[in-house]
């Protein structure tokens, strides 16, 4: 879900750049609410089949009891499962990347109209430098999301005290992309850091006022 939301944010950035003054903030908020509902229904509907094809199996070897959670997909359902996991992994990345490229190209064209003496390629390179944080972010998210994709392709999961390190590492690594949202999107951006500074300054002013009023 987080990757799809990141993709939606990238699309909105591109739409804001394309529409410029014609962008309607109120309408965007309404559309965002509808998109979140549609995304939730879509993701749940494409993955709801999985719990019905999983079962627990006890495996006792040399007094070492293990519980395996295995799937029993048919060949067609296995192909569908592979496609769904790949789609939820690749589609948000593609949307995010394409939206970012549209933003860079559109901004470059707008800059080219007012800077006739500057070459178009030079302007594109300049805009890539300005927006490099949102261009690099999709690749970072994809790299960190690979363990989650691999786990999605796995046909079984293990609940055991032995040999579980790899599964635990892969499980926790899959949560890194949402945790790095601040570092990936906010810290590299000059604009976002300035806005963060203003918010933090307002918070400190309110805290000081509350203390002085006591």
C-alpha atoms as an extended CHARMM CRD file, in Angstrom:
* protein
*
       214  EXT
         1         1  UNK       CA              0.0000000000        0.0000000000        0.0000000000  PROA      1               0.0000000000
         2         2  UNK       CA              2.8320000000        2.4060000000        0.8600000000  PROA      2               0.0000000000
         3         3  UNK       CA              4.4010000000        2.0350000000       -2.6000000000  PROA      3               0.0000000000
         4         4  UNK       CA              1.0800000000        2.7970000000       -4.2680000000  PROA      4               0.0000000000
         5         5  UNK       CA              0.6420000000        5.8990000000       -2.0910000000  PROA      5               0.0000000000
         6         6  UNK       CA              4.1450000000        7.0640000000       -3.0330000000  PROA      6               0.0000000000
         7         7  UNK       CA              3.1930000000        6.5680000000       -6.6820000000  PROA      7               0.0000000000
         8         8  UNK       CA              0.0230000000        8.6340000000       -6.1830000000  PROA      8               0.0000000000
         9         9  UNK       CA              2.0700000000       11.4410000000       -4.6400000000  PROA      9               0.0000000000
        10        10  UNK       CA              4.4060000000       11.3570000000       -7.6450000000  PROA      10              0.0000000000
        11        11  UNK       CA              1.4170000000       11.5570000000      -10.0080000000  PROA      11              0.0000000000
        12        12  UNK       CA              0.0300000000       14.5480000000       -8.1040000000  PROA      12              0.0000000000
        13        13  UNK       CA              3.4080000000       16.3190000000       -8.3340000000  PROA      13              0.0000000000
        14        14  UNK       CA              3.3590000000       15.8250000000      -12.0980000000  PROA      14              0.0000000000
        15        15  UNK       CA             -0.2530000000       17.0420000000      -12.3350000000  PROA      15              0.0000000000
        16        16  UNK       CA              0.5920000000       20.1620000000      -10.3050000000  PROA      16              0.0000000000
        17        17  UNK       CA              3.4870000000       20.9070000000      -12.6680000000  PROA      17              0.0000000000
        18        18  UNK       CA              1.3680000000       20.3730000000      -15.7880000000  PROA      18              0.0000000000
        19        19  UNK       CA             -1.6680000000       22.3600000000      -14.6110000000  PROA      19              0.0000000000
        20        20  UNK       CA              0.3800000000       25.0430000000      -12.8440000000  PROA      20              0.0000000000
        21        21  UNK       CA             -2.0480000000       27.8620000000      -11.9590000000  PROA      21              0.0000000000
        22        22  UNK       CA             -5.0410000000       25.7470000000      -12.9980000000  PROA      22              0.0000000000
        23        23  UNK       CA             -4.3930000000       23.2010000000      -10.2260000000  PROA      23              0.0000000000
        24        24  UNK       CA             -7.3240000000       22.9940000000       -7.7890000000  PROA      24              0.0000000000
        25        25  UNK       CA             -6.2880000000       22.0230000000       -4.2660000000  PROA      25              0.0000000000
        26        26  UNK       CA             -9.8130000000       21.2770000000       -2.9940000000  PROA      26              0.0000000000
        27        27  UNK       CA            -10.5460000000       19.0200000000       -5.9370000000  PROA      27              0.0000000000
        28        28  UNK       CA             -7.2160000000       17.2720000000       -5.4130000000  PROA      28              0.0000000000
        29        29  UNK       CA             -8.1370000000       16.4820000000       -1.7890000000  PROA      29              0.0000000000
        30        30  UNK       CA            -11.4640000000       14.9770000000       -2.8630000000  PROA      30              0.0000000000
        31        31  UNK       CA             -9.7800000000       12.8770000000       -5.5410000000  PROA      31              0.0000000000
        32        32  UNK       CA             -7.1460000000       11.7310000000       -3.0210000000  PROA      32              0.0000000000
        33        33  UNK       CA             -9.8430000000       10.3830000000       -0.6750000000  PROA      33              0.0000000000
        34        34  UNK       CA            -11.5040000000        8.5010000000       -3.5280000000  PROA      34              0.0000000000
        35        35  UNK       CA             -8.1670000000        7.1140000000       -4.7520000000  PROA      35              0.0000000000
        36        36  UNK       CA             -7.2810000000        5.8130000000       -1.2630000000  PROA      36              0.0000000000
        37        37  UNK       CA            -10.6070000000        3.9630000000       -1.0530000000  PROA      37              0.0000000000
        38        38  UNK       CA            -10.2170000000        2.5250000000       -4.5630000000  PROA      38              0.0000000000
        39        39  UNK       CA             -6.6230000000        1.4750000000       -3.8570000000  PROA      39              0.0000000000
        40        40  UNK       CA             -7.6170000000       -0.2470000000       -0.6170000000  PROA      40              0.0000000000
        41        41  UNK       CA            -10.4040000000       -2.1850000000       -2.3280000000  PROA      41              0.0000000000
        42        42  UNK       CA             -8.1650000000       -3.0540000000       -5.2850000000  PROA      42              0.0000000000
        43        43  UNK       CA             -5.2630000000       -4.3280000000       -3.1580000000  PROA      43              0.0000000000
        44        44  UNK       CA             -7.5160000000       -6.3480000000       -0.8450000000  PROA      44              0.0000000000
        45        45  UNK       CA             -9.4430000000       -7.8580000000       -3.7640000000  PROA      45              0.0000000000
        46        46  UNK       CA             -6.2500000000       -8.9590000000       -5.5390000000  PROA      46              0.0000000000
        47        47  UNK       CA             -4.7940000000      -10.6230000000       -2.4210000000  PROA      47              0.0000000000
        48        48  UNK       CA             -7.8870000000      -11.9260000000       -0.6290000000  PROA      48              0.0000000000
        49        49  UNK       CA             -7.5250000000      -15.4110000000       -2.1340000000  PROA      49              0.0000000000
        50        50  UNK       CA             -4.2310000000      -16.1450000000       -0.3620000000  PROA      50              0.0000000000
        51        51  UNK       CA             -5.4680000000      -17.0390000000        3.1830000000  PROA      51              0.0000000000
        52        52  UNK       CA             -7.9060000000      -19.5890000000        1.7480000000  PROA      52              0.0000000000
        53        53  UNK       CA             -5.0650000000      -21.6040000000        0.2060000000  PROA      53              0.0000000000
        54        54  UNK       CA             -2.7880000000      -21.7020000000        3.2580000000  PROA      54              0.0000000000
        55        55  UNK       CA             -2.6890000000      -24.4480000000        5.8770000000  PROA      55              0.0000000000
        56        56  UNK       CA             -0.5290000000      -25.3540000000        8.8650000000  PROA      56              0.0000000000
        57        57  UNK       CA              1.4770000000      -28.5640000000        8.8980000000  PROA      57              0.0000000000
        58        58  UNK       CA              3.2730000000      -30.0490000000       11.9300000000  PROA      58              0.0000000000
        59        59  UNK       CA              6.7470000000      -31.3560000000       11.1960000000  PROA      59              0.0000000000
        60        60  UNK       CA              8.5080000000      -33.2420000000       13.9940000000  PROA      60              0.0000000000
        61        61  UNK       CA             12.1090000000      -34.2660000000       13.2620000000  PROA      61              0.0000000000
        62        62  UNK       CA             14.2870000000      -35.6790000000       16.0760000000  PROA      62              0.0000000000
        63        63  UNK       CA             12.0860000000      -34.2150000000       18.8050000000  PROA      63              0.0000000000
        64        64  UNK       CA             12.2970000000      -30.8330000000       17.0730000000  PROA      64              0.0000000000
        65        65  UNK       CA              8.7520000000      -29.7180000000       16.3930000000  PROA      65              0.0000000000
        66        66  UNK       CA              8.1730000000      -27.2270000000       13.6070000000  PROA      66              0.0000000000
        67        67  UNK       CA              5.0660000000      -25.6390000000       12.2190000000  PROA      67              0.0000000000
        68        68  UNK       CA              5.0360000000      -24.8930000000        8.5090000000  PROA      68              0.0000000000
        69        69  UNK       CA              2.5790000000      -22.5840000000        6.8310000000  PROA      69              0.0000000000
        70        70  UNK       CA              2.3250000000      -23.9040000000        3.3030000000  PROA      70              0.0000000000
        71        71  UNK       CA              0.2900000000      -22.9960000000        0.2590000000  PROA      71              0.0000000000
        72        72  UNK       CA             -1.4960000000      -25.3600000000       -2.0650000000  PROA      72              0.0000000000
        73        73  UNK       CA             -1.9450000000      -23.3690000000       -5.2630000000  PROA      73              0.0000000000
        74        74  UNK       CA             -2.9000000000      -24.8830000000       -8.5600000000  PROA      74              0.0000000000
        75        75  UNK       CA             -0.5600000000      -24.1430000000      -11.4650000000  PROA      75              0.0000000000
        76        76  UNK       CA             -2.8570000000      -21.4200000000      -12.8110000000  PROA      76              0.0000000000
        77        77  UNK       CA             -3.2930000000      -19.8310000000       -9.3870000000  PROA      77              0.0000000000
        78        78  UNK       CA              0.4630000000      -19.9600000000       -8.8170000000  PROA      78              0.0000000000
        79        79  UNK       CA              0.9890000000      -18.0190000000      -12.0490000000  PROA      79              0.0000000000
        80        80  UNK       CA             -1.6550000000      -15.5070000000      -10.9710000000  PROA      80              0.0000000000
        81        81  UNK       CA             -0.0170000000      -15.1670000000       -7.5390000000  PROA      81              0.0000000000
        82        82  UNK       CA              3.3750000000      -14.5070000000       -9.1290000000  PROA      82              0.0000000000
        83        83  UNK       CA              1.8680000000      -11.9300000000      -11.4760000000  PROA      83              0.0000000000
        84        84  UNK       CA              0.0390000000      -10.1230000000       -8.6420000000  PROA      84              0.0000000000
        85        85  UNK       CA              3.1530000000       -9.8330000000       -6.4790000000  PROA      85              0.0000000000
        86        86  UNK       CA              5.2300000000       -8.6390000000       -9.4300000000  PROA      86              0.0000000000
        87        87  UNK       CA              2.5090000000       -6.1700000000      -10.4430000000  PROA      87              0.0000000000
        88        88  UNK       CA              2.1940000000       -4.6280000000       -6.9640000000  PROA      88              0.0000000000
        89        89  UNK       CA              5.9770000000       -4.3290000000       -6.8890000000  PROA      89              0.0000000000
        90        90  UNK       CA              6.7190000000       -3.0250000000      -10.3980000000  PROA      90              0.0000000000
        91        91  UNK       CA              3.6370000000       -0.9190000000      -11.2150000000  PROA      91              0.0000000000
        92        92  UNK       CA              4.0970000000        1.6800000000       -8.4280000000  PROA      92              0.0000000000
        93        93  UNK       CA              7.7880000000        1.9570000000       -9.3000000000  PROA      93              0.0000000000
        94        94  UNK       CA              7.0030000000        2.5320000000      -12.9900000000  PROA      94              0.0000000000
        95        95  UNK       CA              4.2990000000        5.1080000000      -12.1910000000  PROA      95              0.0000000000
        96        96  UNK       CA              6.6120000000        6.8930000000       -9.7530000000  PROA      96              0.0000000000
        97        97  UNK       CA              9.5040000000        6.9950000000      -12.2150000000  PROA      97              0.0000000000
        98        98  UNK       CA              7.3870000000        8.0820000000      -15.2100000000  PROA      98              0.0000000000
        99        99  UNK       CA              5.6660000000       10.8140000000      -13.1640000000  PROA      99              0.0000000000
       100       100  UNK       CA              9.0460000000       12.1270000000      -11.9980000000  PROA      100             0.0000000000
       101       101  UNK       CA             10.3830000000       12.1940000000      -15.5620000000  PROA      101             0.0000000000
       102       102  UNK       CA              7.2550000000       14.0480000000      -16.7120000000  PROA      102             0.0000000000
       103       103  UNK       CA              7.7710000000       16.5860000000      -13.9270000000  PROA      103             0.0000000000
       104       104  UNK       CA             11.4150000000       17.1420000000      -14.9130000000  PROA      104             0.0000000000
       105       105  UNK       CA             10.6660000000       17.4480000000      -18.6390000000  PROA      105             0.0000000000
       106       106  UNK       CA              7.6810000000       19.7600000000      -18.1130000000  PROA      106             0.0000000000
       107       107  UNK       CA              9.6620000000       22.0000000000      -15.7580000000  PROA      107             0.0000000000
       108       108  UNK       CA             12.5470000000       22.0500000000      -18.2350000000  PROA      108             0.0000000000
       109       109  UNK       CA             10.2420000000       23.1710000000      -21.0500000000  PROA      109             0.0000000000
       110       110  UNK       CA              8.8300000000       25.9430000000      -18.8780000000  PROA      110             0.0000000000
       111       111  UNK       CA             12.3480000000       27.0760000000      -18.0150000000  PROA      111             0.0000000000
       112       112  UNK       CA             13.4110000000       26.9120000000      -21.6660000000  PROA      112             0.0000000000
       113       113  UNK       CA             10.7210000000       29.4440000000      -22.6450000000  PROA      113             0.0000000000
       114       114  UNK       CA             12.2130000000       32.0790000000      -20.3410000000  PROA      114             0.0000000000
       115       115  UNK       CA             15.8740000000       31.1680000000      -20.8420000000  PROA      115             0.0000000000
       116       116  UNK       CA             16.3260000000       31.2530000000      -24.6030000000  PROA      116             0.0000000000
       117       117  UNK       CA             20.1120000000       31.4780000000      -24.4250000000  PROA      117             0.0000000000
       118       118  UNK       CA             20.4600000000       28.2920000000      -22.3780000000  PROA      118             0.0000000000
       119       119  UNK       CA             20.5180000000       24.9440000000      -24.1560000000  PROA      119             0.0000000000
       120       120  UNK       CA             17.5580000000       22.6560000000      -23.4940000000  PROA      120             0.0000000000
       121       121  UNK       CA             19.8320000000       19.7400000000      -22.5150000000  PROA      121             0.0000000000
       122       122  UNK       CA             21.5970000000       21.9480000000      -19.9670000000  PROA      122             0.0000000000
       123       123  UNK       CA             18.2510000000       22.8960000000      -18.4480000000  PROA      123             0.0000000000
       124       124  UNK       CA             17.2260000000       19.2280000000      -18.2310000000  PROA      124             0.0000000000
       125       125  UNK       CA             20.4820000000       18.3620000000      -16.4510000000  PROA      125             0.0000000000
       126       126  UNK       CA             19.9180000000       21.2690000000      -14.0900000000  PROA      126             0.0000000000
       127       127  UNK       CA             16.3880000000       20.0910000000      -13.2930000000  PROA      127             0.0000000000
       128       128  UNK       CA             17.6440000000       16.5480000000      -12.7160000000  PROA      128             0.0000000000
       129       129  UNK       CA             20.0470000000       17.9550000000      -10.1320000000  PROA      129             0.0000000000
       130       130  UNK       CA             17.2250000000       19.9110000000       -8.4960000000  PROA      130             0.0000000000
       131       131  UNK       CA             14.8420000000       16.9330000000       -8.4020000000  PROA      131             0.0000000000
       132       132  UNK       CA             17.4130000000       14.1750000000       -7.9410000000  PROA      132             0.0000000000
       133       133  UNK       CA             15.9560000000       13.2080000000       -4.5550000000  PROA      133             0.0000000000
       134       134  UNK       CA             12.5800000000       12.2520000000       -6.0620000000  PROA      134             0.0000000000
       135       135  UNK       CA             14.3350000000       10.5660000000       -8.9910000000  PROA      135             0.0000000000
       136       136  UNK       CA             16.5610000000        8.4160000000       -6.7760000000  PROA      136             0.0000000000
       137       137  UNK       CA             13.8310000000        7.6130000000       -4.2320000000  PROA      137             0.0000000000
       138       138  UNK       CA             11.9240000000        5.0600000000       -6.4060000000  PROA      138             0.0000000000
       139       139  UNK       CA             15.1200000000        3.0710000000       -6.9970000000  PROA      139             0.0000000000
       140       140  UNK       CA             15.9520000000        3.0640000000       -3.2760000000  PROA      140             0.0000000000
       141       141  UNK       CA             12.4310000000        1.9070000000       -2.4230000000  PROA      141             0.0000000000
       142       142  UNK       CA             12.5990000000       -0.8690000000       -5.0340000000  PROA      142             0.0000000000
       143       143  UNK       CA             15.9770000000       -2.1240000000       -3.8080000000  PROA      143             0.0000000000
       144       144  UNK       CA             14.7720000000       -2.2220000000       -0.2060000000  PROA      144             0.0000000000
       145       145  UNK       CA             11.5250000000       -3.8600000000       -1.2870000000  PROA      145             0.0000000000
       146       146  UNK       CA             13.2080000000       -6.8070000000       -3.0310000000  PROA      146             0.0000000000
       147       147  UNK       CA             13.1770000000       -8.9920000000        0.1450000000  PROA      147             0.0000000000
       148       148  UNK       CA              9.4190000000       -8.4780000000        0.4000000000  PROA      148             0.0000000000
       149       149  UNK       CA              9.0290000000       -9.5180000000       -3.2400000000  PROA      149             0.0000000000
       150       150  UNK       CA             11.1450000000      -12.6340000000       -2.6760000000  PROA      150             0.0000000000
       151       151  UNK       CA              9.0720000000      -13.5350000000        0.3740000000  PROA      151             0.0000000000
       152       152  UNK       CA              5.9320000000      -13.0610000000       -1.6990000000  PROA      152             0.0000000000
       153       153  UNK       CA              7.2010000000      -15.6070000000       -4.2140000000  PROA      153             0.0000000000
       154       154  UNK       CA              8.0400000000      -18.1030000000       -1.4750000000  PROA      154             0.0000000000
       155       155  UNK       CA              5.5850000000      -20.9740000000       -1.3420000000  PROA      155             0.0000000000
       156       156  UNK       CA              5.8880000000      -21.4810000000        2.3950000000  PROA      156             0.0000000000
       157       157  UNK       CA              6.7330000000      -19.6160000000        5.5850000000  PROA      157             0.0000000000
       158       158  UNK       CA              8.2830000000      -21.0480000000        8.7170000000  PROA      158             0.0000000000
       159       159  UNK       CA              7.4520000000      -20.6740000000       12.3880000000  PROA      159             0.0000000000
       160       160  UNK       CA             10.4140000000      -22.2560000000       14.1550000000  PROA      160             0.0000000000
       161       161  UNK       CA             13.2240000000      -21.3890000000       16.5360000000  PROA      161             0.0000000000
       162       162  UNK       CA             15.8350000000      -22.8290000000       14.1890000000  PROA      162             0.0000000000
       163       163  UNK       CA             17.0690000000      -21.4210000000       10.8880000000  PROA      163             0.0000000000
       164       164  UNK       CA             14.6240000000      -18.5130000000       11.1130000000  PROA      164             0.0000000000
       165       165  UNK       CA             17.2090000000      -15.7250000000       10.9030000000  PROA      165             0.0000000000
       166       166  UNK       CA             16.9110000000      -15.2810000000        7.1340000000  PROA      166             0.0000000000
       167       167  UNK       CA             13.1290000000      -15.1000000000        7.2800000000  PROA      167             0.0000000000
       168       168  UNK       CA             13.2170000000      -12.5540000000       10.1120000000  PROA      168             0.0000000000
       169       169  UNK       CA             15.7850000000      -10.3890000000        8.3230000000  PROA      169             0.0000000000
       170       170  UNK       CA             13.7400000000      -10.4230000000        5.1190000000  PROA      170             0.0000000000
       171       171  UNK       CA             10.5710000000       -9.6380000000        7.0590000000  PROA      171             0.0000000000
       172       172  UNK       CA             12.0170000000       -6.6430000000        8.8980000000  PROA      172             0.0000000000
       173       173  UNK       CA             13.9030000000       -5.3150000000        5.8640000000  PROA      173             0.0000000000
       174       174  UNK       CA             10.5680000000       -5.1010000000        4.0350000000  PROA      174             0.0000000000
       175       175  UNK       CA              9.4960000000       -2.4170000000        6.5460000000  PROA      175             0.0000000000
       176       176  UNK       CA             12.5120000000       -0.1950000000        5.8700000000  PROA      176             0.0000000000
       177       177  UNK       CA             11.0310000000        1.7840000000        2.8920000000  PROA      177             0.0000000000
       178       178  UNK       CA              8.1200000000        3.2630000000        4.9130000000  PROA      178             0.0000000000
       179       179  UNK       CA             10.5240000000        4.0600000000        7.7720000000  PROA      179             0.0000000000
       180       180  UNK       CA             12.8770000000        5.9270000000        5.4290000000  PROA      180             0.0000000000
       181       181  UNK       CA             10.2140000000        8.2250000000        3.9460000000  PROA      181             0.0000000000
       182       182  UNK       CA             11.5310000000       11.2160000000        5.9020000000  PROA      182             0.0000000000
       183       183  UNK       CA             15.1650000000       10.5580000000        4.9440000000  PROA      183             0.0000000000
       184       184  UNK       CA             14.4380000000        9.8020000000        1.2760000000  PROA      184             0.0000000000
       185       185  UNK       CA             11.9220000000       12.5490000000        0.4730000000  PROA      185             0.0000000000
       186       186  UNK       CA             12.4030000000       15.3450000000        3.0240000000  PROA      186             0.0000000000
       187       187  UNK       CA             16.1000000000       15.5820000000        3.8830000000  PROA      187             0.0000000000
       188       188  UNK       CA             17.4460000000       15.8140000000        0.2730000000  PROA      188             0.0000000000
       189       189  UNK       CA             14.8880000000       18.5060000000       -0.6740000000  PROA      189             0.0000000000
       190       190  UNK       CA             15.7670000000       22.1340000000        0.0380000000  PROA      190             0.0000000000
       191       191  UNK       CA             12.0950000000       23.1790000000       -0.1130000000  PROA      191             0.0000000000
       192       192  UNK       CA             10.9030000000       20.4420000000        2.2580000000  PROA      192             0.0000000000
       193       193  UNK       CA             13.7110000000       21.2140000000        4.7240000000  PROA      193             0.0000000000
       194       194  UNK       CA             12.7570000000       24.8930000000        4.6990000000  PROA      194             0.0000000000
       195       195  UNK       CA              9.1210000000       23.9970000000        5.3800000000  PROA      195             0.0000000000
       196       196  UNK       CA             10.2230000000       21.6340000000        8.1390000000  PROA      196             0.0000000000
       197       197  UNK       CA             12.2880000000       24.4410000000        9.6720000000  PROA      197             0.0000000000
       198       198  UNK       CA              9.2660000000       26.7630000000        9.6370000000  PROA      198             0.0000000000
       199       199  UNK       CA              7.0560000000       24.1370000000       11.2720000000  PROA      199             0.0000000000
       200       200  UNK       CA              9.6890000000       23.4160000000       13.9180000000  PROA      200             0.0000000000
       201       201  UNK       CA             10.1030000000       27.1640000000       14.5900000000  PROA      201             0.0000000000
       202       202  UNK       CA              6.3340000000       27.5430000000       15.0780000000  PROA      202             0.0000000000
       203       203  UNK       CA              6.2980000000       24.5790000000       17.4610000000  PROA      203             0.0000000000
       204       204  UNK       CA              9.0990000000       26.1010000000       19.5490000000  PROA      204             0.0000000000
       205       205  UNK       CA              7.2660000000       29.4460000000       19.6800000000  PROA      205             0.0000000000
       206       206  UNK       CA              4.0800000000       27.7380000000       20.9120000000  PROA      206             0.0000000000
       207       207  UNK       CA              6.0400000000       25.7530000000       23.5190000000  PROA      207             0.0000000000
       208       208  UNK       CA              7.7620000000       28.9060000000       24.7880000000  PROA      208             0.0000000000
       209       209  UNK       CA              4.4190000000       30.7170000000       25.0130000000  PROA      209             0.0000000000
       210       210  UNK       CA              2.9010000000       27.8750000000       27.0140000000  PROA      210             0.0000000000
       211       211  UNK       CA              5.8340000000       27.8480000000       29.4470000000  PROA      211             0.0000000000
       212       212  UNK       CA              5.8240000000       31.6240000000       29.9040000000  PROA      212             0.0000000000
       213       213  UNK       CA              2.0790000000       31.6320000000       30.5660000000  PROA      213             0.0000000000
       214       214  UNK       CA              2.4730000000       29.1620000000       33.4560000000  PROA      214             0.0000000000
